[in-house]
CSV table of C-alpha atoms in Angstrom, one decimal:
chain,number,residue,atom,x,y,z
A,132,UNK,CA,14.0,3.6,17.8
A,133,UNK,CA,12.4,4.6,14.3
A,134,UNK,CA,12.6,8.0,11.8
A,135,UNK,CA,9.9,8.6,10.3
A,136,UNK,CA,8.8,10.7,6.7
A,137,UNK,CA,5.2,11.5,6.0
A,138,UNK,CA,4.0,13.0,2.7
A,139,UNK,CA,1.2,14.6,2.6
A,140,UNK,CA,-0.3,14.0,-0.4
A,141,UNK,CA,-1.4,16.8,-3.2
A,142,UNK,CA,-5.2,17.3,-2.9
A,143,UNK,CA,-4.9,16.5,0.8
A,144,UNK,CA,-3.6,16.7,4.4
A,145,UNK,CA,-4.7,20.2,3.4
A,146,UNK,CA,-1.7,20.0,0.6
A,147,UNK,CA,-3.3,22.1,-2.7
A,148,UNK,CA,-3.3,19.7,-6.1
A,149,UNK,CA,-5.0,16.7,-6.6
A,150,UNK,CA,-3.9,13.3,-6.4
A,151,UNK,CA,-2.1,12.6,-9.7
A,152,UNK,CA,-0.5,8.8,-10.0
A,153,UNK,CA,2.1,10.4,-12.2
A,154,UNK,CA,2.6,13.8,-10.3
A,155,UNK,CA,2.3,11.1,-6.6
A,156,UNK,CA,5.2,8.9,-7.9
A,157,UNK,CA,7.3,12.1,-8.3
A,158,UNK,CA,7.1,12.9,-5.3
A,159,UNK,CA,7.9,9.4,-3.5
A,160,UNK,CA,11.1,8.9,-5.8
A,161,UNK,CA,11.7,12.6,-5.2
A,162,UNK,CA,11.7,12.5,-0.9
A,163,UNK,CA,13.3,9.0,-1.4
A,164,UNK,CA,16.1,10.4,-3.4
A,165,UNK,CA,16.5,13.4,-0.6
A,166,UNK,CA,16.5,10.5,2.6
A,167,UNK,CA,19.6,9.0,0.7
A,168,UNK,CA,20.7,12.4,0.7
A,169,UNK,CA,20.5,13.5,4.6
A,170,UNK,CA,20.7,10.0,6.4
A,171,UNK,CA,23.4,8.1,3.8
A,172,UNK,CA,22.9,4.5,4.3
A,173,UNK,CA,19.8,4.9,7.1
A,174,UNK,CA,17.2,1.9,6.6
A,175,UNK,CA,14.5,2.6,4.6
A,176,UNK,CA,10.6,1.2,5.5
A,177,UNK,CA,8.2,2.3,2.9
A,178,UNK,CA,4.7,2.2,4.1
A,179,UNK,CA,1.4,2.7,2.4
A,180,UNK,CA,-1.8,2.9,3.7
A,181,UNK,CA,-4.6,2.6,0.8
A,182,UNK,CA,-3.5,4.9,-1.7
A,183,UNK,CA,-0.1,5.0,-0.3
A,184,UNK,CA,0.2,1.2,-0.2
A,185,UNK,CA,0.4,1.4,-4.7
A,186,UNK,CA,2.5,3.6,-4.2
A,187,UNK,CA,4.9,2.3,-2.0
A,188,UNK,CA,3.9,-0.8,-4.7
A,189,UNK,CA,5.7,1.9,-7.2
A,190,UNK,CA,8.6,3.2,-5.6
A,191,UNK,CA,9.8,0.0,-4.1
A,192,UNK,CA,9.4,-1.5,-7.6
A,193,UNK,CA,11.4,1.1,-9.4
A,194,UNK,CA,14.0,1.4,-6.1
A,195,UNK,CA,16.5,-0.3,-3.5
A,196,UNK,CA,15.0,0.1,-0.4
A,197,UNK,CA,15.0,-1.6,3.2
A,198,UNK,CA,11.4,-3.6,3.6
A,199,UNK,CA,7.7,-2.4,2.8
A,200,UNK,CA,4.7,-2.3,5.0
A,201,UNK,CA,1.6,-1.7,2.8
A,202,UNK,CA,-1.9,-1.9,4.7
A,203,UNK,CA,-5.4,-2.8,2.7
A,204,UNK,CA,-3.7,-2.5,-0.5
A,205,UNK,CA,-5.2,-2.8,-3.7
A,206,UNK,CA,-4.7,-4.9,-7.0
A,207,UNK,CA,-5.9,-1.6,-8.9
A,208,UNK,CA,-8.1,1.5,-8.3
A,209,UNK,CA,-11.3,0.3,-11.5
A,210,UNK,CA,-11.1,-2.6,-9.1
A,211,UNK,CA,-11.7,-0.8,-6.1
A,212,UNK,CA,-14.8,1.1,-7.5
A,213,UNK,CA,-15.9,-2.1,-9.1
A,214,UNK,CA,-16.2,-4.1,-6.5
A,215,UNK,CA,-18.3,-0.7,-5.3
A,216,UNK,CA,-20.4,-1.2,-8.2
A,217,UNK,CA,-20.3,-4.3,-9.3
A,218,UNK,CA,-23.6,-3.5,-11.2
A,219,UNK,CA,-22.7,-0.7,-13.5
A,220,UNK,CA,-21.4,-1.8,-17.1
A,221,UNK,CA,-18.4,0.3,-18.7
A,222,UNK,CA,-16.6,2.0,-15.7
A,223,UNK,CA,-13.2,0.7,-15.8
A,224,UNK,CA,-13.4,3.3,-19.0
A,225,UNK,CA,-14.2,5.9,-17.2
A,226,UNK,CA,-10.5,5.7,-15.4
A,227,UNK,CA,-7.2,7.7,-16.1
A,228,UNK,CA,-5.4,7.0,-13.3
A,229,UNK,CA,-5.1,3.3,-12.7
A,230,UNK,CA,-2.8,2.7,-9.7
A,231,UNK,CA,-1.9,-1.0,-10.8
A,232,UNK,CA,-0.3,-2.7,-8.4
A,233,UNK,CA,-1.1,-6.0,-9.8
A,234,UNK,CA,1.1,-5.5,-13.1
A,235,UNK,CA,4.2,-4.1,-10.3
A,236,UNK,CA,4.0,-6.6,-7.3
A,237,UNK,CA,5.9,-9.4,-9.0
A,238,UNK,CA,9.4,-6.3,-9.1
A,239,UNK,CA,8.5,-5.8,-5.3
A,240,UNK,CA,11.8,-7.9,-3.9
A,241,UNK,CA,12.2,-6.4,-0.3
A,242,UNK,CA,10.4,-7.8,2.1
A,243,UNK,CA,7.0,-7.6,2.6
A,244,UNK,CA,4.2,-7.2,5.3
A,245,UNK,CA,0.6,-6.5,4.1
A,246,UNK,CA,-1.7,-5.8,7.3
A,247,UNK,CA,-5.7,-5.9,5.7
A,248,UNK,CA,-8.9,-6.3,8.1
A,249,UNK,CA,-11.3,-8.5,6.9
A,250,UNK,CA,-14.1,-7.0,6.9
A,251,UNK,CA,-12.7,-4.7,4.9
A,252,UNK,CA,-15.6,-3.0,2.5
A,253,UNK,CA,-13.6,-0.6,0.6
A,254,UNK,CA,-10.5,-3.0,-0.2
A,255,UNK,CA,-12.0,-6.5,-0.6
A,256,UNK,CA,-9.7,-8.8,1.4
A,257,UNK,CA,-9.2,-10.8,-1.3
A,258,UNK,CA,-7.2,-8.1,-3.0
A,259,UNK,CA,-4.5,-8.3,-0.3
A,260,UNK,CA,-4.2,-11.8,-0.2
A,261,UNK,CA,-3.9,-11.7,-4.3
A,262,UNK,CA,-1.0,-9.0,-3.8
A,263,UNK,CA,0.8,-11.7,-1.4
A,264,UNK,CA,1.1,-14.4,-4.1
A,265,UNK,CA,2.0,-12.0,-7.1
A,266,UNK,CA,4.7,-10.8,-5.1
A,267,UNK,CA,8.1,-10.7,-5.8
A,268,UNK,CA,10.1,-11.0,-2.2
A,269,UNK,CA,10.4,-14.3,-0.7
A,270,UNK,CA,10.1,-13.1,2.6
A,271,UNK,CA,5.9,-11.6,3.2
A,272,UNK,CA,3.2,-12.1,5.3
A,273,UNK,CA,-0.2,-11.1,5.9
A,274,UNK,CA,-1.8,-10.2,8.8
A,275,UNK,CA,-5.5,-11.1,8.8
A,276,UNK,CA,-7.0,-8.4,11.0
A,277,UNK,CA,-10.6,-9.7,12.3
A,278,UNK,CA,-13.3,-8.1,11.5
A,279,UNK,CA,-11.3,-5.2,10.3
A,280,UNK,CA,-12.4,-2.3,8.4
A,281,UNK,CA,-10.2,-0.1,6.0
A,282,UNK,CA,-9.7,2.7,8.7
A,283,UNK,CA,-10.0,0.2,11.5
A,284,UNK,CA,-6.2,-1.9,11.3
A,285,UNK,CA,-4.3,0.1,13.8
A,286,UNK,CA,-5.3,-3.3,16.5
A,287,UNK,CA,-2.6,-4.1,18.5
A,288,UNK,CA,-2.0,-7.6,16.9
A,289,UNK,CA,-1.3,-5.0,14.2
A,290,UNK,CA,1.2,-3.2,16.4
A,291,UNK,CA,3.0,-6.8,17.3
A,292,UNK,CA,3.5,-7.4,13.6
A,293,UNK,CA,4.4,-4.1,12.1
A,294,UNK,CA,7.4,-4.0,15.1
A,295,UNK,CA,8.1,-7.6,15.5
A,296,UNK,CA,8.9,-7.0,11.3
A,297,UNK,CA,10.8,-3.8,11.6
A,298,UNK,CA,13.4,-5.2,14.6
A,299,UNK,CA,13.5,-8.2,11.9
A,300,UNK,CA,15.1,-5.6,9.0
C-alpha cells in the first residue's frame, strides 16, 4: 500500500557524475518538489541509508515532510573516516564534502525512526545514538539491530519497526 520513489545518486547505480553534496541536495529537493506536483497532499516519508541518511536529514531540515527514516546514519563524513583511521592526523582538512548531519538534525522536527546495527564497522553505532539525542523531533525512536553490520540491517525487527512507524503516520 505504499508508493516508492528512489533517487539514484550521481556516480552510483549506473548514474553518471559523482556524489557531490551540493548537487545531490538539489536533486533531492527537485524530486521532492516533483512529488508534490504529481501527488499533491500525499504523505512523503524520507528514507535515507548511509550517505542517503545525510541527504534525508538535509531535506527534512529544509522542507516539510511526513516522516524520516534513517538507516545507519552518521554525524559527519569526516568522522566516519577518522573512526576508520584513528591514528591518521589531519584527515579532516582534506574533505571538501562534510555532510554535517550533526548540525542539521536539530531542525528535523518530523517523526523520526533510526535503524542502526550495533556492530556497524563503517558508521559507529554511537553516531546514530548522537543523532537521535540531537534530533528536534519529539516523536523519535532508534531501533538497535543486535549484531547488525552496515549492510545487514534489513531484518525482521527492522521491518516490523518500519511498518509500525509508517502505519502511525
